[in-house]
Coordinates of C-alpha atoms in Angstrom, one line a residue:
X143 CA 0.0 0.0 0.0
X144 CA 1.3 3.4 -0.9
X145 CA 2.4 5.6 2.0
X146 CA 0.0 8.6 2.3
X147 CA 1.5 12.1 1.9
X148 CA 0.8 14.8 4.5
X149 CA 0.8 18.5 4.1
X150 CA 0.8 20.6 7.3
X151 CA -0.6 24.1 7.7
X152 CA 0.0 26.3 10.7
X153 CA 2.3 23.6 11.8
X154 CA 3.8 25.0 15.0
X155 CA 6.3 22.5 16.4
X156 CA 4.6 19.6 14.6
X157 CA 2.6 18.0 17.4
X158 CA -0.4 17.4 15.2
X159 CA 1.8 16.2 12.4
X160 CA 3.3 13.5 14.7
X161 CA -0.2 12.3 15.5
X162 CA -1.4 12.2 11.9
X163 CA 1.8 10.4 10.8
X164 CA 1.3 7.8 13.6
X165 CA -2.4 7.1 12.9
X166 CA -2.2 7.0 9.1
X167 CA 1.4 5.7 8.6
X168 CA 1.9 8.7 6.3
X169 CA 4.9 11.0 5.8
X170 CA 4.9 14.8 5.9
X171 CA 6.0 16.3 2.5
X172 CA 5.7 20.0 3.3
X173 CA 4.9 22.5 6.1
X174 CA 3.5 26.0 6.1
X175 CA 4.6 27.7 9.3
X176 CA 5.4 31.4 9.5
X177 CA 7.0 31.7 12.9
X178 CA 10.8 31.7 12.7
X179 CA 11.4 29.8 15.9
X180 CA 8.8 27.1 15.2
X181 CA 10.3 26.8 11.7
X182 CA 13.6 26.0 13.2
X183 CA 12.0 23.2 15.2
X184 CA 10.4 21.8 12.0
X185 CA 13.6 22.1 10.1
X186 CA 15.4 20.1 12.8
X187 CA 12.7 17.4 13.2
X188 CA 11.8 17.1 9.4
X189 CA 15.1 17.8 7.7
X190 CA 14.8 18.4 4.0
X191 CA 11.0 18.9 4.1
X192 CA 10.1 22.3 2.5
X193 CA 8.4 25.0 4.6
X194 CA 6.2 27.3 2.5
X195 CA 6.0 29.7 5.4
X196 CA 3.3 32.4 5.1
X197 CA -0.1 30.7 4.5
X198 CA -1.6 34.0 3.4
X199 CA 0.8 34.4 0.4
X200 CA 1.0 30.8 -1.0
X201 CA -0.2 30.0 -4.5
X202 CA -1.6 26.6 -3.9
X203 CA -1.7 25.8 -7.6
X204 CA 2.1 25.6 -7.4
X205 CA 2.2 23.3 -4.2
X206 CA 2.6 19.6 -4.4
X207 CA -0.8 18.0 -3.6
X208 CA -1.0 15.9 -0.5
X209 CA -3.3 12.9 0.4
X210 CA -3.9 14.4 3.8
X211 CA -3.9 18.0 4.9
X212 CA -3.7 18.9 8.6
X213 CA -3.9 22.3 10.3
X214 CA -3.9 23.6 13.9
X215 CA -4.9 27.1 12.8
X216 CA -4.4 29.8 15.4
X217 CA -6.6 29.4 18.4
X218 CA -6.4 33.0 19.8
X219 CA -9.4 34.3 17.8
X220 CA -11.6 31.7 19.6
X221 CA -10.0 31.6 23.1
X222 CA -10.6 33.6 26.2
X223 CA -6.9 34.6 26.3
X224 CA -7.2 36.0 22.8
X225 CA -10.3 38.0 23.7
X226 CA -12.5 35.9 21.4
X227 CA -12.6 38.3 18.6
X228 CA -13.4 35.5 16.2
X229 CA -13.4 36.3 12.5
X230 CA -12.6 39.9 13.3
X231 CA -9.2 38.9 14.7
X232 CA -6.2 39.5 12.3
X233 CA -4.9 36.0 13.4
X234 CA -8.0 34.4 11.9
X235 CA -6.4 32.1 9.3
X236 CA -9.2 29.6 8.6
X237 CA -10.1 31.3 5.3
X238 CA -6.6 30.6 4.1
X239 CA -6.7 27.0 5.3
X240 CA -10.0 26.6 3.5
X241 CA -8.5 28.0 0.3
X242 CA -5.7 25.4 0.5
X243 CA -8.3 22.6 0.9
X244 CA -10.4 23.9 -1.9
X245 CA -7.5 23.8 -4.4
X246 CA -5.6 20.8 -3.2
X247 CA -8.7 18.5 -2.6
X248 CA -7.0 16.2 -0.1
X249 CA -8.6 12.8 0.7
X250 CA -8.5 13.6 4.4
X251 CA -8.5 16.8 6.3
X252 CA -7.5 16.9 10.0
X253 CA -8.1 20.1 12.0
X254 CA -7.4 21.1 15.7
X255 CA -8.4 24.1 17.8
X256 CA -9.5 25.1 21.3
X257 CA -12.8 23.9 22.7
X258 CA -14.1 27.4 22.7
X259 CA -14.1 27.3 18.9
X260 CA -17.3 25.3 19.1
X261 CA -19.2 28.5 20.1
X262 CA -17.3 31.0 18.0
X263 CA -16.4 30.5 14.4
X264 CA -17.0 26.8 14.1
X265 CA -20.2 27.3 12.1
X266 CA -18.2 29.0 9.4
X267 CA -15.7 26.1 9.3
X268 CA -18.6 23.6 8.9
X269 CA -20.3 25.7 6.3
X270 CA -17.1 26.0 4.3
X271 CA -16.4 22.3 4.5
X272 CA -20.0 21.6 3.3
X273 CA -19.7 24.1 0.5
X274 CA -16.6 22.2 -0.6
X275 CA -18.6 19.0 -0.4
X276 CA -16.6 17.5 2.5
X277 CA -18.2 15.3 5.1
X278 CA -16.9 16.0 8.6
X279 CA -16.8 14.5 12.1
X280 CA -15.7 16.1 15.3
X281 CA -15.2 15.6 19.0
X282 CA -13.9 17.4 22.0
X283 CA -11.2 15.5 24.1
X284 CA -9.1 16.4 27.1
X285 CA -5.5 15.7 27.4
X286 CA -6.2 14.3 30.8
X287 CA -8.5 11.7 29.2
X288 CA -5.4 10.0 27.7
X289 CA -3.3 10.3 30.9
X290 CA -1.8 13.8 30.8
X291 CA -1.3 15.9 33.9
X292 CA -3.5 18.8 32.7
X293 CA -6.9 19.2 31.2
X294 CA -6.3 21.0 27.9
X295 CA -9.7 20.3 26.2
X296 CA -9.4 20.5 22.4
X297 CA -11.7 20.2 19.4
X298 CA -10.6 17.8 16.7
X299 CA -12.2 17.6 13.2
X300 CA -11.8 15.2 10.4
X301 CA -13.4 15.6 6.9
X302 CA -13.2 13.9 3.6
X303 CA -14.8 14.4 0.2
X304 CA -18.5 13.3 0.3
X305 CA -18.0 10.7 -2.5
X306 CA -14.8 9.2 -1.2
X307 CA -14.8 5.6 0.0
X308 CA -14.5 5.1 3.8
X309 CA -13.0 1.7 4.1
X310 CA -10.4 2.2 6.8
X311 CA -7.8 3.4 4.4
X312 CA -6.6 6.2 6.6
X313 CA -6.4 4.5 10.0
X314 CA -4.1 1.8 11.3
X315 CA -5.5 -0.3 14.2
X316 CA -5.3 1.8 17.4
X317 CA -6.3 1.8 21.0
X318 CA -9.7 2.8 22.3
X319 CA -9.8 6.4 23.5
X320 CA -8.9 6.9 27.1
X321 CA -8.0 3.3 28.0
X322 CA -4.4 3.0 26.9
X323 CA -2.0 2.4 29.8
X324 CA -3.9 4.2 32.6
X325 CA -4.5 2.4 35.9
X326 CA -5.8 5.4 37.8
X327 CA -9.2 6.9 37.3
X328 CA -8.8 10.6 36.2
X329 CA -11.5 11.7 38.6
X330 CA -9.3 10.6 41.6
X331 CA -6.2 12.5 40.4
X332 CA -5.1 16.0 41.2
X333 CA -4.0 17.4 37.8
X334 CA -1.7 20.3 36.9
X335 CA -2.8 23.4 35.0
X336 CA -2.5 22.6 31.3
X337 CA -0.1 24.4 29.0
X338 CA -2.4 26.6 26.9
X339 CA -3.6 30.1 26.0
X340 CA -6.8 29.6 28.1
X341 CA -9.3 26.8 28.0
X342 CA -12.9 27.8 27.4
X343 CA -15.4 26.8 30.0
X344 CA -18.6 24.9 29.9
X345 CA -19.8 21.4 29.0
X346 CA -18.6 19.8 25.8
X347 CA -21.0 19.6 22.8
X348 CA -21.6 16.0 21.8
X349 CA -19.6 14.7 18.9
X350 CA -21.3 15.4 15.6
X351 CA -21.2 15.2 11.8
X352 CA -22.0 17.6 9.1
X353 CA -23.1 16.3 5.7
X354 CA -23.6 19.0 3.1
X355 CA -24.3 21.5 5.8
X356 CA -26.7 19.4 7.9
X357 CA -25.7 18.7 11.5
X358 CA -26.1 15.2 12.8
X359 CA -25.3 14.0 16.3
X360 CA -23.6 10.7 16.9
X361 CA -23.4 8.7 20.2
X362 CA -22.6 11.1 23.0
X363 CA -21.1 8.3 25.2
X364 CA -18.4 7.1 22.9
X365 CA -15.7 9.2 24.6
X366 CA -15.0 8.9 28.4
X367 CA -16.3 11.8 30.5
X368 CA -14.1 11.6 33.6
X369 CA -14.8 14.3 36.2
X370 CA -11.5 16.1 36.7
X371 CA -11.5 18.1 40.0
X372 CA -8.0 19.7 40.2
X373 CA -5.7 20.1 37.2
X374 CA -2.3 21.7 36.8
X375 CA -2.5 24.8 34.6
X376 CA -1.9 24.0 30.9
X377 CA 1.4 25.3 29.4
X378 CA 0.5 28.5 27.5
X379 CA 2.2 30.7 25.0
X380 CA 2.6 33.5 27.6
X381 CA 4.7 31.3 30.0
X382 CA 7.8 32.8 28.5
X383 CA 6.8 36.4 28.6
X384 CA 8.5 37.3 31.9
X385 CA 6.8 39.6 34.3
X386 CA 6.9 39.7 38.1
X387 CA 8.5 37.0 40.2
X388 CA 5.8 34.3 40.4
X389 CA 6.5 34.0 44.2
X390 CA 5.1 37.6 44.6
X391 CA 1.8 36.8 42.7
X392 CA -0.1 35.8 45.9
X393 CA -3.5 35.6 44.1
X394 CA -2.3 33.7 41.1
X395 CA -2.4 29.9 40.8
X396 CA -3.6 29.6 37.2
X397 CA -0.3 29.2 35.4
X398 CA 2.2 26.4 35.5
X399 CA 5.2 28.5 36.7
X400 CA 3.5 29.7 39.8
X401 CA 2.1 26.3 40.7
X402 CA 5.4 24.4 40.3
X403 CA 7.5 27.0 42.1
X404 CA 5.1 26.9 45.1
X405 CA 5.3 23.1 45.2
X406 CA 9.0 23.6 46.0
X407 CA 10.2 20.5 44.1
X408 CA 7.6 18.3 45.7
X409 CA 4.7 17.0 43.7
X410 CA 2.3 16.8 46.7
X411 CA -1.3 16.2 45.6
X412 CA -0.3 16.1 42.0
X413 CA 2.0 13.0 42.5
X414 CA -0.5 10.4 41.2
X415 CA -1.1 12.5 38.0
X416 CA 2.6 12.9 37.5
X417 CA 3.3 9.2 38.1
X418 CA 0.5 8.2 35.6
X419 CA 2.0 10.4 32.8
X420 CA 5.5 9.1 33.6
X421 CA 4.3 5.6 33.2
X422 CA 3.0 6.5 29.7
X423 CA 5.9 8.7 28.6
X424 CA 9.2 9.1 30.5
X425 CA 10.4 10.4 33.9
X426 CA 9.4 14.0 34.6
X427 CA 12.3 16.4 34.4
X428 CA 12.9 19.1 37.0
X429 CA 10.0 21.6 36.8
X430 CA 12.1 24.6 37.4
X431 CA 15.5 26.0 36.5
X432 CA 17.6 28.9 37.9
X433 CA 17.6 32.2 36.1
X434 CA 20.8 34.3 35.7
X435 CA 19.9 36.1 38.9
X436 CA 19.4 32.9 40.8
X437 CA 15.6 32.8 40.9
X438 CA 13.6 29.7 40.1
X439 CA 11.5 29.8 37.0
X440 CA 9.6 27.3 34.8
X441 CA 11.8 24.9 32.9
X442 CA 10.8 24.5 29.2
X443 CA 11.7 20.8 29.5
X444 CA 9.0 20.3 32.0
X445 CA 6.3 22.0 29.8
X446 CA 7.6 19.9 26.9
X447 CA 7.1 16.7 29.0
X448 CA 3.6 17.8 30.1
X449 CA 2.8 18.0 26.4
X450 CA 3.9 14.5 25.7
X451 CA 6.6 15.5 23.2
X452 CA 9.8 13.5 22.7
X453 CA 12.7 14.5 24.9
X454 CA 14.4 17.6 23.4
X455 CA 11.8 18.0 20.6
X456 CA 11.8 21.8 21.2
X457 CA 14.3 22.2 24.0
X458 CA 17.3 20.8 22.1
X459 CA 16.8 23.3 19.3
X460 CA 18.9 26.5 19.6
X461 CA 16.1 29.0 20.3
X462 CA 15.4 31.2 23.3
X463 CA 13.7 30.0 26.5
X464 CA 10.8 32.4 25.8
X465 CA 10.4 31.0 22.3
X466 CA 10.4 27.5 23.6
X467 CA 7.6 28.2 26.1
X468 CA 5.6 30.1 23.5
X469 CA 5.8 27.2 21.0
X470 CA 5.1 24.6 23.6
X471 CA 2.1 26.6 24.9
X472 CA 0.7 26.8 21.3
X473 CA 1.3 23.1 20.7
X474 CA -0.7 19.9 20.4
X475 CA -0.5 16.9 22.7
X476 CA 0.3 14.1 20.2
X477 CA -1.2 11.3 22.3
X478 CA -4.5 13.3 22.7
X479 CA -4.7 13.9 18.9
X480 CA -3.9 10.2 18.2
X481 CA -6.8 9.1 20.4
X482 CA -9.2 11.6 18.9
X483 CA -8.2 10.6 15.3
X484 CA -8.6 6.9 15.9
X485 CA -12.1 7.6 17.3
X486 CA -13.1 10.0 14.6
X487 CA -11.9 7.8 11.8
X488 CA -13.8 4.8 13.3
X489 CA -17.0 6.9 13.5
X490 CA -16.5 7.8 9.8
X491 CA -16.2 4.1 8.9
X492 CA -19.3 3.1 10.9
X493 CA -21.3 6.0 9.4
X494 CA -20.5 5.0 5.8

């Protein structure tokens, strides 16, 4: 069987690309990532793979077609941290992603964004996919559902041309969502704040499908719905922005840096969550490092570990600490995306 080709838009550090490669057995043939530091990570991890950079300036008629196109388009227009300006935000890049899909006509589209996208801008995405005659499925899944130490709820979407065969061609056999390797129930674990811009609040919408613009619900019990009581803050792009010493922020406990510094090197109530993720990934690195003036601050290697990325994926690339934390905070937990994709592709096959 021919290995599927993958084109990646708004690639970041490639967390979504890792998941798509794992699930489909494909190989990434190009990226489109504008950020210089993220581009350095991509160039290190996918040497020789071209980066078309600015998605707003690409002539897609001159780009090699890909069997699969994936995109983690910017979440800030739809997140609380980004003031939820939606389509009025200059960072709203979905129209450019849609243009790439319209011209390239991939056999599979994979999209990722914050959970808050469901209530802002998602209707436009569904309408555009339907107008292009793509059939889509989506679900919301938390990183903690696959064993991570933080909540980080995200929206995952798959879509394919309405007349394409759905015979399992895209998915290799994978684990059931939320069951792989975990021996502790998430509702009994204290979890760290997730690395993120800011999770939206509220109950998740049930997974659904759109067929030529008509919304259909599918089973709402197909994904686990563990009740998470206490989570570590998710890594967010602002973790590297500096600011006051975290120890002086008496009222703040919503970011990773403040939380891990106050723990003083002891995991405390988060130990079960840390140990669970260690059993699924690798030993947790030190959460803090010393700055030039001798003060403790968040270690990028710890945020990288929280996100489930391979050791040194970002932190071994010669970029600044602030750039590392920004890229990590904008990233995708590959294990979370893998679980979502296996489930979504299985739903697509059943619905055929």
